[in-house]
């Protein structure tokens, strides 16, 4: 028996120290929380993604009385981008969230389904997507979505 340790690298930035391109994307994600339709949870999530041509698209969570019919902010942004601009890779994704007390103090962490979708994006475009997770305390910057999913399952694994 041997033990396998997995190492995850997260850069923790103050908002002010983030490079301009990253900071702007985080600001777009914060603003996108206003677009959430979060009638049931009152948890408003905003996502902003940067495409390979530098353009930005936003997403916000959309809830539904029939619970599973809703969708997270990250996936509304990713799917809209891929539906409209399938030829453009997604290079960065920023996420922010607020509840009735305001913006979250701790960086918001995407759910498992969104992480799986992010992995597919990296697999599809064969390049890493930088992930920026905002909290009022600071921003987690993760170089690649795959760093958030140890022991991930992607198309390569289908080959065995
Ligand atoms: N949600 C997101 O939009 N993104 C996340 O990363 C976590 C959760 C949404 C789903 C649901 O509308 C609400 O937040 C509460 O779970």
mmCIF file of C-alpha atoms and ligand atoms in Angstrom:
data_model
loop_
_atom_site.group_PDB
_atom_site.id
_atom_site.type_symbol
_atom_site.label_atom_id
_atom_site.label_comp_id
_atom_site.label_asym_id
_atom_site.label_seq_id
_atom_site.Cartn_x
_atom_site.Cartn_y
_atom_site.Cartn_z
ATOM 1 C CA UNK A 1 0.000 0.000 0.000
ATOM 2 C CA UNK A 2 1.174 3.485 -0.700
ATOM 3 C CA UNK A 3 -0.407 6.851 -0.258
ATOM 4 C CA UNK A 4 -0.955 9.224 -3.151
ATOM 5 C CA UNK A 5 -1.114 12.914 -2.218
ATOM 6 C CA UNK A 6 -2.651 15.396 -4.629
ATOM 7 C CA UNK A 7 -1.543 19.004 -4.613
ATOM 8 C CA UNK A 8 -3.759 21.913 -5.648
ATOM 9 C CA UNK A 9 -2.300 25.341 -6.322
ATOM 10 C CA UNK A 10 -4.457 28.392 -5.560
ATOM 11 C CA UNK A 11 -3.172 31.968 -5.859
ATOM 12 C CA UNK A 12 -4.840 34.241 -3.344
ATOM 13 C CA UNK A 13 -5.018 37.891 -4.447
ATOM 14 C CA UNK A 14 -6.358 41.065 -2.933
ATOM 15 C CA UNK A 15 -8.739 42.553 -5.494
ATOM 16 C CA UNK A 16 -6.399 45.578 -5.941
ATOM 17 C CA UNK A 17 -3.391 43.393 -6.787
ATOM 18 C CA UNK A 18 -5.122 41.488 -9.570
ATOM 19 C CA UNK A 19 -3.872 42.267 -13.086
ATOM 20 C CA UNK A 20 -6.249 44.607 -14.959
ATOM 21 C CA UNK A 21 -7.727 41.980 -17.283
ATOM 22 C CA UNK A 22 -8.559 39.679 -14.380
ATOM 23 C CA UNK A 23 -9.895 42.479 -12.181
ATOM 24 C CA UNK A 24 -12.204 43.704 -14.926
ATOM 25 C CA UNK A 25 -13.583 40.224 -15.390
ATOM 26 C CA UNK A 26 -14.247 39.865 -11.671
ATOM 27 C CA UNK A 27 -16.031 43.223 -11.695
ATOM 28 C CA UNK A 28 -18.239 41.987 -14.540
ATOM 29 C CA UNK A 29 -19.056 38.865 -12.505
ATOM 30 C CA UNK A 30 -19.983 41.001 -9.489
ATOM 31 C CA UNK A 31 -22.230 43.170 -11.673
ATOM 32 C CA UNK A 32 -23.809 40.045 -13.196
ATOM 33 C CA UNK A 33 -25.170 39.029 -9.779
ATOM 34 C CA UNK A 34 -27.850 41.677 -10.511
ATOM 35 C CA UNK A 35 -29.033 39.511 -13.413
ATOM 36 C CA UNK A 36 -29.678 36.448 -11.276
ATOM 37 C CA UNK A 37 -33.195 35.096 -11.036
ATOM 38 C CA UNK A 38 -32.850 33.607 -7.559
ATOM 39 C CA UNK A 39 -36.377 33.767 -6.238
ATOM 40 C CA UNK A 40 -36.047 30.532 -4.249
ATOM 41 C CA UNK A 41 -32.557 30.616 -2.755
ATOM 42 C CA UNK A 42 -31.942 34.377 -2.756
ATOM 43 C CA UNK A 43 -28.354 33.368 -3.550
ATOM 44 C CA UNK A 44 -27.351 35.505 -6.514
ATOM 45 C CA UNK A 45 -24.425 34.278 -8.538
ATOM 46 C CA UNK A 46 -22.745 36.123 -11.395
ATOM 47 C CA UNK A 47 -20.250 34.699 -13.859
ATOM 48 C CA UNK A 48 -18.168 36.422 -16.500
ATOM 49 C CA UNK A 49 -16.109 34.649 -19.120
ATOM 50 C CA UNK A 50 -13.439 35.916 -21.443
ATOM 51 C CA UNK A 51 -13.236 34.449 -24.913
ATOM 52 C CA UNK A 52 -10.100 33.990 -26.998
ATOM 53 C CA UNK A 53 -10.786 37.251 -28.888
ATOM 54 C CA UNK A 54 -10.862 39.163 -25.587
ATOM 55 C CA UNK A 55 -14.630 39.663 -25.533
ATOM 56 C CA UNK A 56 -16.621 39.097 -22.347
ATOM 57 C CA UNK A 57 -19.933 37.301 -21.809
ATOM 58 C CA UNK A 58 -21.848 37.081 -18.575
ATOM 59 C CA UNK A 59 -24.150 34.578 -16.913
ATOM 60 C CA UNK A 60 -26.305 34.538 -13.785
ATOM 61 C CA UNK A 61 -28.139 31.734 -12.027
ATOM 62 C CA UNK A 62 -31.702 31.134 -13.195
ATOM 63 C CA UNK A 63 -34.018 29.309 -10.803
ATOM 64 C CA UNK A 64 -37.327 27.562 -11.343
ATOM 65 C CA UNK A 65 -40.283 26.429 -9.220
ATOM 66 C CA UNK A 66 -39.422 22.928 -10.473
ATOM 67 C CA UNK A 67 -35.999 22.931 -8.825
ATOM 68 C CA UNK A 68 -33.793 20.923 -11.198
ATOM 69 C CA UNK A 69 -34.932 23.055 -14.122
ATOM 70 C CA UNK A 70 -32.755 25.968 -12.995
ATOM 71 C CA UNK A 71 -29.121 26.503 -13.910
ATOM 72 C CA UNK A 72 -25.998 27.910 -12.257
ATOM 73 C CA UNK A 73 -24.410 31.174 -13.353
ATOM 74 C CA UNK A 74 -21.259 29.494 -14.639
ATOM 75 C CA UNK A 75 -23.126 27.178 -16.970
ATOM 76 C CA UNK A 76 -25.482 29.868 -18.299
ATOM 77 C CA UNK A 77 -22.381 31.845 -19.336
ATOM 78 C CA UNK A 78 -20.423 28.896 -20.736
ATOM 79 C CA UNK A 79 -23.303 27.394 -22.693
ATOM 80 C CA UNK A 80 -24.383 30.757 -24.115
ATOM 81 C CA UNK A 81 -20.811 31.438 -25.267
ATOM 82 C CA UNK A 82 -20.404 28.023 -26.838
ATOM 83 C CA UNK A 83 -23.782 28.244 -28.538
ATOM 84 C CA UNK A 84 -23.020 31.647 -30.033
ATOM 85 C CA UNK A 85 -19.269 31.419 -30.646
ATOM 86 C CA UNK A 86 -18.322 27.748 -30.794
ATOM 87 C CA UNK A 87 -15.062 28.615 -32.550
ATOM 88 C CA UNK A 88 -13.812 30.807 -29.691
ATOM 89 C CA UNK A 89 -12.058 29.198 -26.740
ATOM 90 C CA UNK A 90 -12.901 30.325 -23.216
ATOM 91 C CA UNK A 91 -9.726 31.550 -21.555
ATOM 92 C CA UNK A 92 -11.000 32.816 -18.193
ATOM 93 C CA UNK A 93 -14.018 32.509 -15.938
ATOM 94 C CA UNK A 94 -14.825 34.725 -12.937
ATOM 95 C CA UNK A 95 -17.536 34.020 -10.359
ATOM 96 C CA UNK A 96 -19.056 36.152 -7.582
ATOM 97 C CA UNK A 97 -22.063 35.628 -5.330
ATOM 98 C CA UNK A 98 -24.174 37.489 -2.850
ATOM 99 C CA UNK A 99 -26.968 36.634 -0.462
ATOM 100 C CA UNK A 100 -29.237 38.808 1.689
ATOM 101 C CA UNK A 101 -26.147 39.978 3.641
ATOM 102 C CA UNK A 102 -24.308 41.152 0.551
ATOM 103 C CA UNK A 103 -21.324 39.814 -1.385
ATOM 104 C CA UNK A 104 -19.804 36.675 0.113
ATOM 105 C CA UNK A 105 -16.713 37.144 2.278
ATOM 106 C CA UNK A 106 -15.147 33.847 1.245
ATOM 107 C CA UNK A 107 -14.534 33.127 -2.440
ATOM 108 C CA UNK A 108 -17.513 31.352 -3.994
ATOM 109 C CA UNK A 109 -16.697 27.799 -5.112
ATOM 110 C CA UNK A 110 -18.461 26.301 -8.154
ATOM 111 C CA UNK A 111 -20.609 23.187 -7.765
ATOM 112 C CA UNK A 112 -19.499 19.802 -9.054
ATOM 113 C CA UNK A 113 -21.624 19.947 -12.206
ATOM 114 C CA UNK A 114 -20.149 23.315 -13.183
ATOM 115 C CA UNK A 115 -16.638 22.010 -12.560
ATOM 116 C CA UNK A 116 -17.358 19.071 -14.834
ATOM 117 C CA UNK A 117 -18.590 21.444 -17.547
ATOM 118 C CA UNK A 118 -15.451 23.565 -17.108
ATOM 119 C CA UNK A 119 -13.310 20.461 -17.621
ATOM 120 C CA UNK A 120 -15.136 19.758 -20.867
ATOM 121 C CA UNK A 121 -14.377 23.326 -22.013
ATOM 122 C CA UNK A 122 -10.656 22.775 -21.441
ATOM 123 C CA UNK A 123 -10.842 19.421 -23.181
ATOM 124 C CA UNK A 124 -12.776 20.879 -26.117
ATOM 125 C CA UNK A 125 -10.474 23.834 -26.762
ATOM 126 C CA UNK A 126 -7.316 22.089 -25.591
ATOM 127 C CA UNK A 127 -6.239 24.958 -23.398
ATOM 128 C CA UNK A 128 -6.501 25.861 -19.723
ATOM 129 C CA UNK A 129 -9.246 28.147 -18.500
ATOM 130 C CA UNK A 130 -8.158 30.409 -15.645
ATOM 131 C CA UNK A 131 -10.735 30.490 -12.842
ATOM 132 C CA UNK A 132 -11.219 33.553 -10.613
ATOM 133 C CA UNK A 133 -13.360 33.063 -7.513
ATOM 134 C CA UNK A 134 -14.341 36.282 -5.790
ATOM 135 C CA UNK A 135 -14.897 36.963 -2.102
ATOM 136 C CA UNK A 136 -14.719 40.330 -0.357
ATOM 137 C CA UNK A 137 -11.708 38.935 1.563
ATOM 138 C CA UNK A 138 -9.843 38.223 -1.676
ATOM 139 C CA UNK A 139 -9.840 36.299 -4.911
ATOM 140 C CA UNK A 140 -8.780 32.714 -5.534
ATOM 141 C CA UNK A 141 -7.030 32.424 -8.878
ATOM 142 C CA UNK A 142 -6.725 28.894 -10.195
ATOM 143 C CA UNK A 143 -4.639 28.376 -13.332
ATOM 144 C CA UNK A 144 -6.801 25.663 -14.808
ATOM 145 C CA UNK A 145 -10.268 24.255 -14.094
ATOM 146 C CA UNK A 146 -8.729 20.795 -13.861
ATOM 147 C CA UNK A 147 -6.946 21.878 -10.677
ATOM 148 C CA UNK A 148 -10.395 22.044 -9.051
ATOM 149 C CA UNK A 149 -11.280 18.463 -9.983
ATOM 150 C CA UNK A 150 -8.779 15.913 -8.774
ATOM 151 C CA UNK A 151 -9.296 12.463 -10.326
ATOM 152 C CA UNK A 152 -11.415 13.981 -13.061
ATOM 153 C CA UNK A 153 -13.273 12.166 -15.816
ATOM 154 C CA UNK A 154 -12.834 13.576 -19.327
ATOM 155 C CA UNK A 155 -13.156 12.211 -22.870
ATOM 156 C CA UNK A 156 -9.667 10.705 -22.669
ATOM 157 C CA UNK A 157 -10.881 8.343 -19.928
ATOM 158 C CA UNK A 158 -13.470 6.833 -22.278
ATOM 159 C CA UNK A 159 -10.616 5.153 -24.124
ATOM 160 C CA UNK A 160 -9.559 3.319 -20.972
HETATM 161 N N1 LIG B 1 -25.268 28.433 -7.863
HETATM 162 C C1 LIG B 1 -24.574 28.974 -8.910
HETATM 163 O O1 LIG B 1 -25.137 29.658 -9.774
HETATM 164 N N2 LIG B 1 -23.251 28.738 -8.976
HETATM 165 C C2 LIG B 1 -22.516 28.122 -8.022
HETATM 166 O O2 LIG B 1 -21.314 28.006 -8.167
HETATM 167 C C3 LIG B 1 -23.182 27.582 -6.831
HETATM 168 C C4 LIG B 1 -24.663 27.615 -6.837
HETATM 169 C C5 LIG B 1 -26.694 28.726 -7.768
HETATM 170 C C6 LIG B 1 -27.635 27.583 -8.000
HETATM 171 C C7 LIG B 1 -28.863 28.047 -7.269
HETATM 172 O O3 LIG B 1 -29.602 28.910 -8.103
HETATM 173 C C8 LIG B 1 -28.308 28.861 -6.105
HETATM 174 O O4 LIG B 1 -26.975 29.211 -6.476
HETATM 175 C C9 LIG B 1 -28.309 28.149 -4.781
HETATM 176 O O5 LIG B 1 -27.680 26.931 -4.880
#
